[in-house]
Amino acid sequence: MTVTPKISVNDGNLVVHGKTILSGVPDNIMLTPGSGVGLVAGAFIGATISHSKSIHVIPAGVLEDVRFMCLFRFKLWWMTQRMGTCGKDIPLETQFMLIESKDTTTAEEDAPTIYTVLLPILEGPFRAVLQGNDKDQLEICFESGDNAVETDQGHHLVYLQAGTNPFEVINQAVKAVEKHMQTFHHREKKKLPGFLDWFGWCTWDAFYTDVTAEGVEEGLKSLSEGGAPPRFLIIDDGWQQIGNEAKNDPNCVVQEGAQFANRLIGIKENAKFQKNGRAEDQEPGLKLVVKDAKQQHNVKYVFAWHALAGYWGGVQPAGPGLEHYETALAYPVQSPGVLGNQPDIVMDSLAVHGLGLVHPKKVFNFYNELHAYLASCGIDGVKVDVQNIIETLGAGHGGRVSITRSYVQALEASIARNFADNACIACMCHNTDGIYSAKQTAVVRASDDYYPRDPASHTIHISSVAYNTVFLGEFMQPDWDMFHSLHPTAEYHAAARAVGGCAIYVSDKPGHHNFDLLKKLVLPDGSVLRAQLPGRPTLDCLFVDPARDGMSLLKIWNTNKCSGVVGVFNCQGAGWCRVEKKTLIHDASPGTLTGSIQAVDVDSIAHIAGPDWDGDAIIYAYRSGEVVRLPKGTSLPITLNVLEYELFHVCPLKKITTNISFAPIGLLDMFNSSGAVEQFEVEKTNETFDGSQLPAATVAMKVRGCGRFGVYSSQRPLKCSVGNTETVFDYEAATGLVTLLLPIPEEEMYRWPIEIQV
């Protein structure tokens, strides 16, 4: 059964580029050509089954002697990474898989490495995932989530595509699935909301559900006065009108976590948001909070939190003013794959108390009324949490895919109607039911929460967001979550956010800030230097395990407009344990590790550098302050202890003449130093300079921000000017580093014109 010249099933073997990926492929497994273009078109794996059921687990062949990285849901809400070499290593609920193999169709010893991506997708009302068994078989599990919705076949369950660049293969594969399914859009087609480019503050870890109007005011004032003014604000869980459904029933099995059964009893704000001394005002308290944030603290975007079901426990059935939503009590049923991984206290609670489920046909009305009220109070967008709960409530509604799609489509329609700027953050939503149904949502939380008080969580957080972004970043801009600026791991988290391309926001308690740290992330106008892409592990990190193997550093690459950046992190010591089914510290004192970086760790560096680049680069190491000229093909060593990092800015070297080379670096004291350089051009010239020397060229740059700005020049510049005014500069002949000072601009997002004559 040949499907494309590169992907076929021959004699029971699934062969990709001459390499057997799966052996012992059963006769009921089918391969259907994809609709990709070019030689490496993909294929769909499907299956026929002898009997109709609502859930099937089908072996697709034996996987062994490869390296793979997969992303699986370790609990209902969230994915994390797992590396392996054979079928039994594939966890339950695997939603993405990347396999490394050699192209054996060529006789050459240096045959190219082939990367094969497997994307289990949605077909009709069924959702597919991958898992492994003790016989090393790769299994496809597909289910409807409703006993009444059955099938005996699936033609397009898993999409398969292969090539020599894993990042390109994944990108092309998701676009091929987009074309096939027509139910979602790729990230590149979506509008990114404006808040991403501004520093933010979220109330969650500052107050949890005890947030008040006064607390919001306190937090904004505290940060602004210290010189890190938040320009976006998330009022997280705690502002809504909630009823306490879980009474202290002595016969109730679930007590801990009972608050998760609480339900929404109204769409307006609760009494805590009626500001002190203003109870007689006609304006809603929430409106006053938003008005103060914008007028007193120059906040540009205010988001409010809500759950996809309204609240954790849904909406109160037949609650006063809520009757028209036709809410009914429903009891979640989790899929066997989720139940086989980590248990969840939220689900334990809802299994006892039930969830008030707004009827799918009425859910647009619910969102529209909620969002219209929020918009009338000046709210600009929403963080929509607890999304995956909906997959467990598909019985009687056509199954999990059907109900999820109804909810996601209604949510996106309401957001488009009530808020400008596509202002939504999706959270607790790592299921493919929702991911493959989102045509509009452009920001997704990338991993489980930031847990300031859990020592095991910090290294795991950085590795999880990076690996999850390999998949999620094709659909939306991943959000690497808030963090605390005053915390032993604050700098580690801050460095990761700087290379993540994500929103940068904190959840500091008022008065608990490290402003020295924040000023390395936030410019005086409240904007941030955000990297261009979703930050992902470098090619040489894709199949190693920097959380567990005791040997590997995690390297994360991204791009800025004129350069690349590689963040290196020691993330060893903790991970999700498949035996204990929870996150554990497995090495309390992981050792010092050494690795190396090279310019091509930034996957698209050649594209940034342009066609005449010869491969040489200037490397600026942010923490050490070192400037190194790195010839093509060479590498730079790095040694880190656990919870340590370094940020390497990779600046392609421009050869201006035979003896003059130049590279812009950026703001030397900012984590994302090279993110400050927005434009870089070289104009060769023969004009005289002071009647004596002839400058070979004028380098023109546009640069954001203020403070110490650096460039590399192989010889001392003749003249530097900022904003058409000549300025003094320092030159280190040993390293080629030119340093000058940029003043604080008066305009927001201002780009300084800088000219350097060499």
PDB file of N, CA, C and O in Angstrom, residues 38 43 55 71 76 92 121 124 135 148 203 330 385 404-405 421-422 424 443 520 569-571 584 640 685 696 747:
ATOM      1  N   GLY A  38       4.372  19.112  -2.833  1.00  0.00           N
ATOM      2  CA  GLY A  38       5.784  18.752  -2.790  1.00  0.00           C
ATOM      3  C   GLY A  38       5.976  17.262  -2.590  1.00  0.00           C
ATOM      4  O   GLY A  38       5.033  16.484  -2.473  1.00  0.00           O
ATOM      5  N   ALA A  43       0.286  11.743   5.032  1.00  0.00           N
ATOM      6  CA  ALA A  43      -0.713  10.682   4.903  1.00  0.00           C
ATOM      7  C   ALA A  43      -1.505  10.585   6.198  1.00  0.00           C
ATOM      8  O   ALA A  43      -1.021  10.956   7.273  1.00  0.00           O
ATOM      9  N   ILE A  55     -15.924   3.973  22.002  1.00  0.00           N
ATOM     10  CA  ILE A  55     -14.485   4.114  22.259  1.00  0.00           C
ATOM     11  C   ILE A  55     -13.767   2.882  21.730  1.00  0.00           C
ATOM     12  O   ILE A  55     -14.222   1.753  21.920  1.00  0.00           O
ATOM     13  N   LEU A  71       4.000  14.862  23.564  1.00  0.00           N
ATOM     14  CA  LEU A  71       3.297  15.709  24.529  1.00  0.00           C
ATOM     15  C   LEU A  71       2.006  15.010  24.890  1.00  0.00           C
ATOM     16  O   LEU A  71       1.232  14.610  24.010  1.00  0.00           O
ATOM     17  N   LEU A  76      -6.225  16.277  33.348  1.00  0.00           N
ATOM     18  CA  LEU A  76      -7.274  16.706  32.427  1.00  0.00           C
ATOM     19  C   LEU A  76      -6.943  18.003  31.705  1.00  0.00           C
ATOM     20  O   LEU A  76      -7.235  18.165  30.522  1.00  0.00           O
ATOM     21  N   LEU A  92      -0.414   7.510  28.060  1.00  0.00           N
ATOM     22  CA  LEU A  92      -1.822   7.739  27.740  1.00  0.00           C
ATOM     23  C   LEU A  92      -2.019   9.211  27.377  1.00  0.00           C
ATOM     24  O   LEU A  92      -1.285  10.080  27.851  1.00  0.00           O
ATOM     25  N   ILE A 121      -5.964  13.456  15.431  1.00  0.00           N
ATOM     26  CA  ILE A 121      -6.863  14.585  15.193  1.00  0.00           C
ATOM     27  C   ILE A 121      -8.316  14.217  15.509  1.00  0.00           C
ATOM     28  O   ILE A 121      -8.580  13.234  16.200  1.00  0.00           O
ATOM     29  N   GLY A 124     -15.203  13.764  12.620  1.00  0.00           N
ATOM     30  CA  GLY A 124     -16.607  13.812  13.004  1.00  0.00           C
ATOM     31  C   GLY A 124     -16.707  14.046  14.503  1.00  0.00           C
ATOM     32  O   GLY A 124     -16.031  14.916  15.059  1.00  0.00           O
ATOM     33  N   LYS A 135       3.556  -4.410  24.638  1.00  0.00           N
ATOM     34  CA  LYS A 135       4.137  -5.099  23.477  1.00  0.00           C
ATOM     35  C   LYS A 135       4.869  -4.116  22.554  1.00  0.00           C
ATOM     36  O   LYS A 135       5.204  -4.462  21.428  1.00  0.00           O
ATOM     37  N   ALA A 148     -23.962   6.909  23.233  1.00  0.00           N
ATOM     38  CA  ALA A 148     -24.919   6.803  22.125  1.00  0.00           C
ATOM     39  C   ALA A 148     -24.276   7.102  20.773  1.00  0.00           C
ATOM     40  O   ALA A 148     -24.891   6.878  19.729  1.00  0.00           O
ATOM     41  N   THR A 203      -3.913  39.437  39.305  1.00  0.00           N
ATOM     42  CA  THR A 203      -4.231  39.431  40.740  1.00  0.00           C
ATOM     43  C   THR A 203      -4.107  38.055  41.389  1.00  0.00           C
ATOM     44  O   THR A 203      -4.167  37.948  42.607  1.00  0.00           O
ATOM     45  N   ALA A 330     -25.133  18.496  35.573  1.00  0.00           N
ATOM     46  CA  ALA A 330     -24.486  17.409  34.828  1.00  0.00           C
ATOM     47  C   ALA A 330     -23.310  16.893  35.651  1.00  0.00           C
ATOM     48  O   ALA A 330     -22.702  17.639  36.427  1.00  0.00           O
ATOM     49  N   ASP A 385     -10.941  30.202  31.553  1.00  0.00           N
ATOM     50  CA  ASP A 385     -10.231  29.139  32.262  1.00  0.00           C
ATOM     51  C   ASP A 385     -11.082  27.864  32.337  1.00  0.00           C
ATOM     52  O   ASP A 385     -12.239  27.845  31.932  1.00  0.00           O
ATOM     53  N   THR A 404     -17.756  20.552  22.888  1.00  0.00           N
ATOM     54  CA  THR A 404     -16.617  21.473  22.972  1.00  0.00           C
ATOM     55  C   THR A 404     -16.670  22.489  21.846  1.00  0.00           C
ATOM     56  O   THR A 404     -16.494  23.692  22.060  1.00  0.00           O
ATOM     57  N   ARG A 405     -16.933  22.002  20.632  1.00  0.00           N
ATOM     58  CA  ARG A 405     -16.968  22.923  19.489  1.00  0.00           C
ATOM     59  C   ARG A 405     -18.097  23.936  19.651  1.00  0.00           C
ATOM     60  O   ARG A 405     -17.932  25.124  19.327  1.00  0.00           O
ATOM     61  N   ASP A 421      -9.870  43.679  19.238  1.00  0.00           N
ATOM     62  CA  ASP A 421      -8.481  43.231  19.393  1.00  0.00           C
ATOM     63  C   ASP A 421      -8.325  41.738  19.694  1.00  0.00           C
ATOM     64  O   ASP A 421      -7.287  41.309  20.163  1.00  0.00           O
ATOM     65  N   ASN A 422      -9.387  40.923  19.481  1.00  0.00           N
ATOM     66  CA  ASN A 422      -9.271  39.469  19.718  1.00  0.00           C
ATOM     67  C   ASN A 422      -8.723  39.179  21.116  1.00  0.00           C
ATOM     68  O   ASN A 422      -7.814  38.358  21.301  1.00  0.00           O
ATOM     69  N   CYS A 424      -8.488  37.596  24.152  1.00  0.00           N
ATOM     70  CA  CYS A 424      -8.828  36.394  24.933  1.00  0.00           C
ATOM     71  C   CYS A 424      -7.556  35.622  25.238  1.00  0.00           C
ATOM     72  O   CYS A 424      -6.682  35.477  24.382  1.00  0.00           O
ATOM     73  N   VAL A 443      -4.155  33.322  21.930  1.00  0.00           N
ATOM     74  CA  VAL A 443      -3.237  33.211  23.072  1.00  0.00           C
ATOM     75  C   VAL A 443      -3.678  32.037  23.935  1.00  0.00           C
ATOM     76  O   VAL A 443      -4.849  31.941  24.309  1.00  0.00           O
ATOM     77  N   LYS A 520      14.713  45.051  33.928  1.00  0.00           N
ATOM     78  CA  LYS A 520      15.424  44.322  32.867  1.00  0.00           C
ATOM     79  C   LYS A 520      14.448  43.706  31.863  1.00  0.00           C
ATOM     80  O   LYS A 520      14.850  43.176  30.833  1.00  0.00           O
ATOM     81  N   PHE A 569      19.073  26.832  30.115  1.00  0.00           N
ATOM     82  CA  PHE A 569      18.552  26.653  31.471  1.00  0.00           C
ATOM     83  C   PHE A 569      18.932  25.273  31.993  1.00  0.00           C
ATOM     84  O   PHE A 569      18.846  24.284  31.260  1.00  0.00           O
ATOM     85  N   ASN A 570      19.317  25.220  33.257  1.00  0.00           N
ATOM     86  CA  ASN A 570      19.482  23.930  33.916  1.00  0.00           C
ATOM     87  C   ASN A 570      18.163  23.608  34.618  1.00  0.00           C
ATOM     88  O   ASN A 570      17.821  24.241  35.621  1.00  0.00           O
ATOM     89  N   CYS A 571      17.421  22.657  34.050  1.00  0.00           N
ATOM     90  CA  CYS A 571      16.072  22.306  34.530  1.00  0.00           C
ATOM     91  C   CYS A 571      16.024  20.939  35.192  1.00  0.00           C
ATOM     92  O   CYS A 571      14.951  20.352  35.343  1.00  0.00           O
ATOM     93  N   LEU A 584       7.240  15.104  40.988  1.00  0.00           N
ATOM     94  CA  LEU A 584       8.128  14.761  42.094  1.00  0.00           C
ATOM     95  C   LEU A 584       9.522  15.317  41.863  1.00  0.00           C
ATOM     96  O   LEU A 584       9.978  15.427  40.719  1.00  0.00           O
ATOM     97  N   LEU A 640      26.278  25.479  33.866  1.00  0.00           N
ATOM     98  CA  LEU A 640      25.234  26.020  34.738  1.00  0.00           C
ATOM     99  C   LEU A 640      24.891  25.057  35.870  1.00  0.00           C
ATOM    100  O   LEU A 640      24.829  23.842  35.669  1.00  0.00           O
ATOM    101  N   THR A 685      29.561  54.543   1.802  1.00  0.00           N
ATOM    102  CA  THR A 685      29.679  55.963   1.442  1.00  0.00           C
ATOM    103  C   THR A 685      31.133  56.334   1.184  1.00  0.00           C
ATOM    104  O   THR A 685      32.057  55.683   1.676  1.00  0.00           O
ATOM    105  N   ALA A 696      33.877  54.361   5.682  1.00  0.00           N
ATOM    106  CA  ALA A 696      33.539  53.341   4.686  1.00  0.00           C
ATOM    107  C   ALA A 696      32.030  53.218   4.535  1.00  0.00           C
ATOM    108  O   ALA A 696      31.534  52.898   3.459  1.00  0.00           O
ATOM    109  N   GLU A 747       8.069  59.630  24.068  1.00  0.00           N
ATOM    110  CA  GLU A 747       6.905  58.987  23.448  1.00  0.00           C
ATOM    111  C   GLU A 747       6.903  57.488  23.736  1.00  0.00           C
ATOM    112  O   GLU A 747       7.952  56.869  23.855  1.00  0.00           O
TER     113      GLU A 747
END
